[in-house]
Amino acid sequence: MTKFFTATIILIFINHLTHAKNQLDDFSKTKKWQKLLRYEKKLFGHESLVKSKEYFLANNGMTSPLHELEKTIEGFQSKNIKDMNEHPKCLFPARFLLLKENNLINTNLNLLNCPAYQSYIKKIDLSSVSIIFSSYFIEKPASTFGHTFFRLRSHSSVKQDNDLLDYGVDFSAKVDTVNPLVYGYKGIFGGFKGLY
C-alpha cells in the first residue's frame, strides 16, 4: 500500500511539472508575450528587435521566448534583492502585469514595493492616452510625413484644463550628421538609432 501511495504521489508530481512546463511553453508562443519582448519569427526560431542585453534576464533571452519567460518568472519570485528598484518585477512592470493577469506568477505579488515605479505612476497621474498626428512640413525632410506621438493626459491637466501639464511619448531618429547625403542615405536605409 505504501509503495502504491508513493508511486501515486510521484506520478502526480511529474504530471504537475509536465503541465506547468507545457503551460509556459504555450504562453511563450502567444502574441502578447512575443510582442511585449519584440520577438520576430525567423527562419530558425525567434529573435528580438531589442539588442540591449539588459533587457533580457536569460542569457539566450534575445532568441528564446521560453527561456526568457522562465527566467522572468524566477526573477519575479526571488527575494534576494537589496535594492527593490533593481528587482526584476520593478524593472519590467509590463511583463509583471501580463504574467500576473495570466496566473503565471503568485497573485499575491504586487508592485507596491517598487519605489521608482510608484514614484513614476504618481508623477504621471494618468487620466488618458491619445495618439496625436502633428501636421507635416514638406520643406523639412524629417517632417515630410508628419510627426506622430502619444499624449499622456494627467488628472491635474484635466482639472486645470492645461495641455502644458501633459506628457508626450515620441519615437524618432537620433540624427548624428549634418551632411545631407549621409542624412538621406541613413534616413532611407535605417542608419539612425531610434529613441523614445
PDB file of C-alpha atoms in Angstrom:
ATOM      1  CA  MET A   1       0.000   0.000   0.000  1.00  0.00           C
ATOM      2  CA  THR A   2       2.845   2.387   0.870  1.00  0.00           C
ATOM      3  CA  LYS A   3       4.543   1.682  -2.491  1.00  0.00           C
ATOM      4  CA  PHE A   4       1.278   2.394  -4.320  1.00  0.00           C
ATOM      5  CA  PHE A   5       0.785   5.647  -2.378  1.00  0.00           C
ATOM      6  CA  THR A   6       4.400   6.762  -3.054  1.00  0.00           C
ATOM      7  CA  ALA A   7       4.104   5.905  -6.759  1.00  0.00           C
ATOM      8  CA  THR A   8       0.832   7.852  -6.989  1.00  0.00           C
ATOM      9  CA  ILE A   9       2.392  10.926  -5.357  1.00  0.00           C
ATOM     10  CA  ILE A  10       5.387  10.738  -7.723  1.00  0.00           C
ATOM     11  CA  LEU A  11       3.108  10.420 -10.774  1.00  0.00           C
ATOM     12  CA  ILE A  12       1.001  13.380  -9.642  1.00  0.00           C
ATOM     13  CA  PHE A  13       4.159  15.462  -9.102  1.00  0.00           C
ATOM     14  CA  ILE A  14       5.575  14.532 -12.547  1.00  0.00           C
ATOM     15  CA  ASN A  15       2.209  15.274 -14.156  1.00  0.00           C
ATOM     16  CA  HIS A  16       2.115  18.670 -12.411  1.00  0.00           C
ATOM     17  CA  LEU A  17       5.645  19.537 -13.599  1.00  0.00           C
ATOM     18  CA  THR A  18       4.835  18.443 -17.152  1.00  0.00           C
ATOM     19  CA  HIS A  19       1.628  20.513 -17.154  1.00  0.00           C
ATOM     20  CA  ALA A  20       3.475  23.587 -15.824  1.00  0.00           C
ATOM     21  CA  LYS A  21       6.219  23.193 -18.454  1.00  0.00           C
ATOM     22  CA  ASN A  22       3.599  22.860 -21.226  1.00  0.00           C
ATOM     23  CA  GLN A  23       1.736  25.913 -19.900  1.00  0.00           C
ATOM     24  CA  LEU A  24       4.934  28.010 -20.025  1.00  0.00           C
ATOM     25  CA  ASP A  25       5.812  26.682 -23.468  1.00  0.00           C
ATOM     26  CA  ASP A  26       2.332  27.573 -24.737  1.00  0.00           C
ATOM     27  CA  PHE A  27       2.427  31.045 -23.185  1.00  0.00           C
ATOM     28  CA  SER A  28       5.881  31.796 -24.615  1.00  0.00           C
ATOM     29  CA  LYS A  29       4.343  31.342 -28.080  1.00  0.00           C
ATOM     30  CA  THR A  30       1.459  33.779 -27.524  1.00  0.00           C
ATOM     31  CA  LYS A  31       1.291  37.061 -29.400  1.00  0.00           C
ATOM     32  CA  LYS A  32       1.134  39.039 -26.160  1.00  0.00           C
ATOM     33  CA  TRP A  33       4.442  37.674 -24.840  1.00  0.00           C
ATOM     34  CA  GLN A  34       6.208  37.861 -28.176  1.00  0.00           C
ATOM     35  CA  LYS A  35       5.046  41.405 -28.907  1.00  0.00           C
ATOM     36  CA  LEU A  36       5.960  42.621 -25.427  1.00  0.00           C
ATOM     37  CA  LEU A  37       9.525  41.372 -25.867  1.00  0.00           C
ATOM     38  CA  ARG A  38       9.598  42.414 -29.548  1.00  0.00           C
ATOM     39  CA  TYR A  39      10.259  38.910 -30.930  1.00  0.00           C
ATOM     40  CA  GLU A  40      10.167  38.320 -34.652  1.00  0.00           C
ATOM     41  CA  LYS A  41       9.819  34.906 -36.261  1.00  0.00           C
ATOM     42  CA  LYS A  42      12.978  33.990 -38.171  1.00  0.00           C
ATOM     43  CA  LEU A  43      13.822  31.059 -40.411  1.00  0.00           C
ATOM     44  CA  PHE A  44      15.211  29.189 -37.387  1.00  0.00           C
ATOM     45  CA  GLY A  45      13.342  30.287 -34.270  1.00  0.00           C
ATOM     46  CA  HIS A  46      12.898  33.830 -32.953  1.00  0.00           C
ATOM     47  CA  GLU A  47      14.946  36.958 -32.433  1.00  0.00           C
ATOM     48  CA  SER A  48      14.052  40.101 -30.544  1.00  0.00           C
ATOM     49  CA  LEU A  49      14.346  43.512 -32.154  1.00  0.00           C
ATOM     50  CA  VAL A  50      15.761  44.707 -28.821  1.00  0.00           C
ATOM     51  CA  LYS A  51      19.541  44.374 -28.912  1.00  0.00           C
ATOM     52  CA  SER A  52      20.320  45.559 -25.370  1.00  0.00           C
ATOM     53  CA  LYS A  53      21.413  42.676 -23.111  1.00  0.00           C
ATOM     54  CA  GLU A  54      19.999  44.496 -20.062  1.00  0.00           C
ATOM     55  CA  TYR A  55      16.502  43.921 -21.474  1.00  0.00           C
ATOM     56  CA  PHE A  56      16.791  40.151 -21.009  1.00  0.00           C
ATOM     57  CA  LEU A  57      17.118  38.043 -17.864  1.00  0.00           C
ATOM     58  CA  ALA A  58      18.124  34.805 -19.613  1.00  0.00           C
ATOM     59  CA  ASN A  59      21.496  34.579 -21.348  1.00  0.00           C
ATOM     60  CA  ASN A  60      19.768  33.476 -24.547  1.00  0.00           C
ATOM     61  CA  GLY A  61      16.642  35.581 -23.928  1.00  0.00           C
ATOM     62  CA  MET A  62      17.157  37.536 -27.142  1.00  0.00           C
ATOM     63  CA  THR A  63      16.450  34.378 -29.168  1.00  0.00           C
ATOM     64  CA  SER A  64      14.448  32.172 -26.786  1.00  0.00           C
ATOM     65  CA  PRO A  65      10.990  33.351 -25.703  1.00  0.00           C
ATOM     66  CA  LEU A  66      10.598  30.276 -23.453  1.00  0.00           C
ATOM     67  CA  HIS A  67      13.895  30.687 -21.586  1.00  0.00           C
ATOM     68  CA  GLU A  68      13.220  34.391 -21.111  1.00  0.00           C
ATOM     69  CA  LEU A  69       9.762  33.593 -19.727  1.00  0.00           C
ATOM     70  CA  GLU A  70      11.190  31.021 -17.293  1.00  0.00           C
ATOM     71  CA  LYS A  71      13.940  33.399 -16.081  1.00  0.00           C
ATOM     72  CA  THR A  72      11.417  36.237 -15.776  1.00  0.00           C
ATOM     73  CA  ILE A  73       9.096  34.173 -13.578  1.00  0.00           C
ATOM     74  CA  GLU A  74      12.062  33.010 -11.489  1.00  0.00           C
ATOM     75  CA  GLY A  75      13.257  36.618 -11.119  1.00  0.00           C
ATOM     76  CA  PHE A  76       9.825  37.936 -10.149  1.00  0.00           C
ATOM     77  CA  GLN A  77       9.558  35.397  -7.358  1.00  0.00           C
ATOM     78  CA  SER A  78      13.079  35.934  -5.990  1.00  0.00           C
ATOM     79  CA  LYS A  79      13.506  37.627  -2.636  1.00  0.00           C
ATOM     80  CA  ASN A  80      17.294  38.115  -2.583  1.00  0.00           C
ATOM     81  CA  ILE A  81      17.342  41.761  -3.686  1.00  0.00           C
ATOM     82  CA  LYS A  82      18.966  44.582  -1.696  1.00  0.00           C
ATOM     83  CA  ASP A  83      17.585  47.456  -3.792  1.00  0.00           C
ATOM     84  CA  MET A  84      13.943  46.926  -4.790  1.00  0.00           C
ATOM     85  CA  ASN A  85      14.390  49.251  -7.782  1.00  0.00           C
ATOM     86  CA  GLU A  86      16.718  46.545  -9.165  1.00  0.00           C
ATOM     87  CA  HIS A  87      14.210  43.719  -8.625  1.00  0.00           C
ATOM     88  CA  PRO A  88      13.075  42.236 -11.970  1.00  0.00           C
ATOM     89  CA  LYS A  89       9.400  42.972 -11.249  1.00  0.00           C
ATOM     90  CA  CYS A  90      10.260  46.657 -10.705  1.00  0.00           C
ATOM     91  CA  LEU A  91      12.463  46.812 -13.808  1.00  0.00           C
ATOM     92  CA  PHE A  92       9.849  45.145 -16.041  1.00  0.00           C
ATOM     93  CA  PRO A  93       6.385  46.109 -14.741  1.00  0.00           C
ATOM     94  CA  ALA A  94       4.623  45.380 -18.055  1.00  0.00           C
ATOM     95  CA  ARG A  95       5.916  41.799 -18.006  1.00  0.00           C
ATOM     96  CA  PHE A  96       4.904  41.522 -14.361  1.00  0.00           C
ATOM     97  CA  LEU A  97       1.342  42.670 -15.045  1.00  0.00           C
ATOM     98  CA  LEU A  98       0.994  40.375 -18.079  1.00  0.00           C
ATOM     99  CA  LEU A  99       2.186  37.304 -16.176  1.00  0.00           C
ATOM    100  CA  LYS A 100       0.013  38.118 -13.180  1.00  0.00           C
ATOM    101  CA  GLU A 101      -3.027  38.622 -15.424  1.00  0.00           C
ATOM    102  CA  ASN A 102      -2.399  35.161 -16.902  1.00  0.00           C
ATOM    103  CA  ASN A 103      -1.858  33.495 -13.487  1.00  0.00           C
ATOM    104  CA  LEU A 104       1.725  32.511 -14.234  1.00  0.00           C
ATOM    105  CA  ILE A 105       3.089  34.093 -11.053  1.00  0.00           C
ATOM    106  CA  ASN A 106       1.879  34.283  -7.477  1.00  0.00           C
ATOM    107  CA  THR A 107      -1.192  36.535  -7.409  1.00  0.00           C
ATOM    108  CA  ASN A 108      -0.135  37.925  -4.008  1.00  0.00           C
ATOM    109  CA  LEU A 109       2.861  39.652  -5.623  1.00  0.00           C
ATOM    110  CA  ASN A 110       2.425  43.329  -6.468  1.00  0.00           C
ATOM    111  CA  LEU A 111       4.349  46.453  -7.493  1.00  0.00           C
ATOM    112  CA  LEU A 112       3.656  48.414  -4.309  1.00  0.00           C
ATOM    113  CA  ASN A 113       7.201  47.898  -3.009  1.00  0.00           C
ATOM    114  CA  CYS A 114       8.824  49.282  -6.186  1.00  0.00           C
ATOM    115  CA  PRO A 115       9.763  52.866  -5.153  1.00  0.00           C
ATOM    116  CA  ALA A 116      10.825  54.183  -8.579  1.00  0.00           C
ATOM    117  CA  TYR A 117       7.776  52.670 -10.293  1.00  0.00           C
ATOM    118  CA  GLN A 118       5.373  54.061  -7.672  1.00  0.00           C
ATOM    119  CA  SER A 119       7.013  57.481  -7.940  1.00  0.00           C
ATOM    120  CA  TYR A 120       6.640  57.375 -11.733  1.00  0.00           C
ATOM    121  CA  ILE A 121       2.965  56.349 -11.551  1.00  0.00           C
ATOM    122  CA  LYS A 122       2.259  59.132  -9.052  1.00  0.00           C
ATOM    123  CA  LYS A 123       4.093  61.711 -11.192  1.00  0.00           C
ATOM    124  CA  ILE A 124       2.330  60.741 -14.430  1.00  0.00           C
ATOM    125  CA  ASP A 125      -1.082  60.591 -12.701  1.00  0.00           C
ATOM    126  CA  LEU A 126      -2.530  59.147 -15.920  1.00  0.00           C
ATOM    127  CA  SER A 127      -6.063  60.045 -16.927  1.00  0.00           C
ATOM    128  CA  SER A 128      -5.998  59.076 -20.621  1.00  0.00           C
ATOM    129  CA  VAL A 129      -3.760  58.307 -23.596  1.00  0.00           C
ATOM    130  CA  SER A 130      -4.274  59.742 -27.092  1.00  0.00           C
ATOM    131  CA  ILE A 131      -2.420  59.332 -30.341  1.00  0.00           C
ATOM    132  CA  ILE A 132      -1.614  62.666 -31.961  1.00  0.00           C
ATOM    133  CA  PHE A 133      -0.666  63.431 -35.545  1.00  0.00           C
ATOM    134  CA  SER A 134       1.128  66.726 -35.802  1.00  0.00           C
ATOM    135  CA  SER A 135       0.990  68.213 -39.268  1.00  0.00           C
ATOM    136  CA  TYR A 136       3.678  67.637 -41.867  1.00  0.00           C
ATOM    137  CA  PHE A 137       6.090  70.253 -43.134  1.00  0.00           C
ATOM    138  CA  ILE A 138       7.170  69.434 -46.685  1.00  0.00           C
ATOM    139  CA  GLU A 139      10.221  71.751 -46.655  1.00  0.00           C
ATOM    140  CA  LYS A 140      11.940  69.770 -43.862  1.00  0.00           C
ATOM    141  CA  PRO A 141      12.888  66.160 -44.724  1.00  0.00           C
ATOM    142  CA  ALA A 142      12.351  64.953 -41.139  1.00  0.00           C
ATOM    143  CA  SER A 143       8.813  66.387 -41.135  1.00  0.00           C
ATOM    144  CA  THR A 144       7.712  65.373 -44.629  1.00  0.00           C
ATOM    145  CA  PHE A 145       5.394  62.652 -43.330  1.00  0.00           C
ATOM    146  CA  GLY A 146       4.419  64.464 -40.166  1.00  0.00           C
ATOM    147  CA  HIS A 147       5.004  63.530 -36.553  1.00  0.00           C
ATOM    148  CA  THR A 148       3.020  61.049 -34.522  1.00  0.00           C
ATOM    149  CA  PHE A 149       3.257  60.714 -30.753  1.00  0.00           C
ATOM    150  CA  PHE A 150       1.319  59.636 -27.677  1.00  0.00           C
ATOM    151  CA  ARG A 151      -0.152  62.252 -25.403  1.00  0.00           C
ATOM    152  CA  LEU A 152      -0.348  61.179 -21.762  1.00  0.00           C
ATOM    153  CA  ARG A 153      -3.042  63.289 -20.151  1.00  0.00           C
ATOM    154  CA  SER A 154      -2.733  63.646 -16.388  1.00  0.00           C
ATOM    155  CA  HIS A 155      -5.591  64.181 -13.933  1.00  0.00           C
ATOM    156  CA  SER A 156      -4.122  67.547 -12.917  1.00  0.00           C
ATOM    157  CA  SER A 157      -4.032  68.798 -16.521  1.00  0.00           C
ATOM    158  CA  VAL A 158      -7.693  67.801 -16.940  1.00  0.00           C
ATOM    159  CA  LYS A 159      -8.675  69.640 -13.741  1.00  0.00           C
ATOM    160  CA  GLN A 160      -6.748  72.763 -14.723  1.00  0.00           C
ATOM    161  CA  ASP A 161      -7.601  72.429 -18.445  1.00  0.00           C
ATOM    162  CA  ASN A 162      -3.899  72.981 -19.190  1.00  0.00           C
ATOM    163  CA  ASP A 163      -2.358  70.960 -22.028  1.00  0.00           C
ATOM    164  CA  LEU A 164       1.123  72.049 -20.956  1.00  0.00           C
ATOM    165  CA  LEU A 165       0.917  69.687 -17.968  1.00  0.00           C
ATOM    166  CA  ASP A 166       0.613  66.638 -20.270  1.00  0.00           C
ATOM    167  CA  TYR A 167       3.434  64.313 -21.245  1.00  0.00           C
ATOM    168  CA  GLY A 168       4.360  63.256 -24.767  1.00  0.00           C
ATOM    169  CA  VAL A 169       5.980  59.999 -25.850  1.00  0.00           C
ATOM    170  CA  ASP A 170       7.694  60.059 -29.215  1.00  0.00           C
ATOM    171  CA  PHE A 171       9.895  57.652 -31.147  1.00  0.00           C
ATOM    172  CA  SER A 172      12.311  59.308 -33.526  1.00  0.00           C
ATOM    173  CA  ALA A 173      15.722  59.002 -35.107  1.00  0.00           C
ATOM    174  CA  LYS A 174      18.840  60.144 -33.269  1.00  0.00           C
ATOM    175  CA  VAL A 175      20.407  62.252 -36.020  1.00  0.00           C
ATOM    176  CA  ASP A 176      24.198  62.188 -35.864  1.00  0.00           C
ATOM    177  CA  THR A 177      25.133  64.064 -39.043  1.00  0.00           C
ATOM    178  CA  VAL A 178      24.541  67.378 -40.801  1.00  0.00           C
ATOM    179  CA  ASN A 179      25.794  66.100 -44.160  1.00  0.00           C
ATOM    180  CA  PRO A 180      22.716  65.993 -46.447  1.00  0.00           C
ATOM    181  CA  LEU A 181      23.966  62.973 -48.432  1.00  0.00           C
ATOM    182  CA  VAL A 182      24.725  60.918 -45.325  1.00  0.00           C
ATOM    183  CA  TYR A 183      21.450  62.104 -43.765  1.00  0.00           C
ATOM    184  CA  GLY A 184      19.474  60.961 -46.803  1.00  0.00           C
ATOM    185  CA  TYR A 185      21.245  57.616 -47.009  1.00  0.00           C
ATOM    186  CA  LYS A 186      20.891  56.838 -43.301  1.00  0.00           C
ATOM    187  CA  GLY A 187      17.287  58.058 -43.248  1.00  0.00           C
ATOM    188  CA  ILE A 188      16.236  55.851 -46.166  1.00  0.00           C
ATOM    189  CA  PHE A 189      18.176  52.738 -45.168  1.00  0.00           C
ATOM    190  CA  GLY A 190      17.661  52.835 -41.384  1.00  0.00           C
ATOM    191  CA  GLY A 191      21.122  54.011 -40.370  1.00  0.00           C
ATOM    192  CA  PHE A 192      19.971  56.155 -37.441  1.00  0.00           C
ATOM    193  CA  LYS A 193      19.312  54.728 -33.986  1.00  0.00           C
ATOM    194  CA  GLY A 194      15.761  55.184 -32.712  1.00  0.00           C
ATOM    195  CA  LEU A 195      14.985  56.819 -29.392  1.00  0.00           C
ATOM    196  CA  TYR A 196      11.879  57.244 -27.254  1.00  0.00           C
TER     197      TYR A 196
END
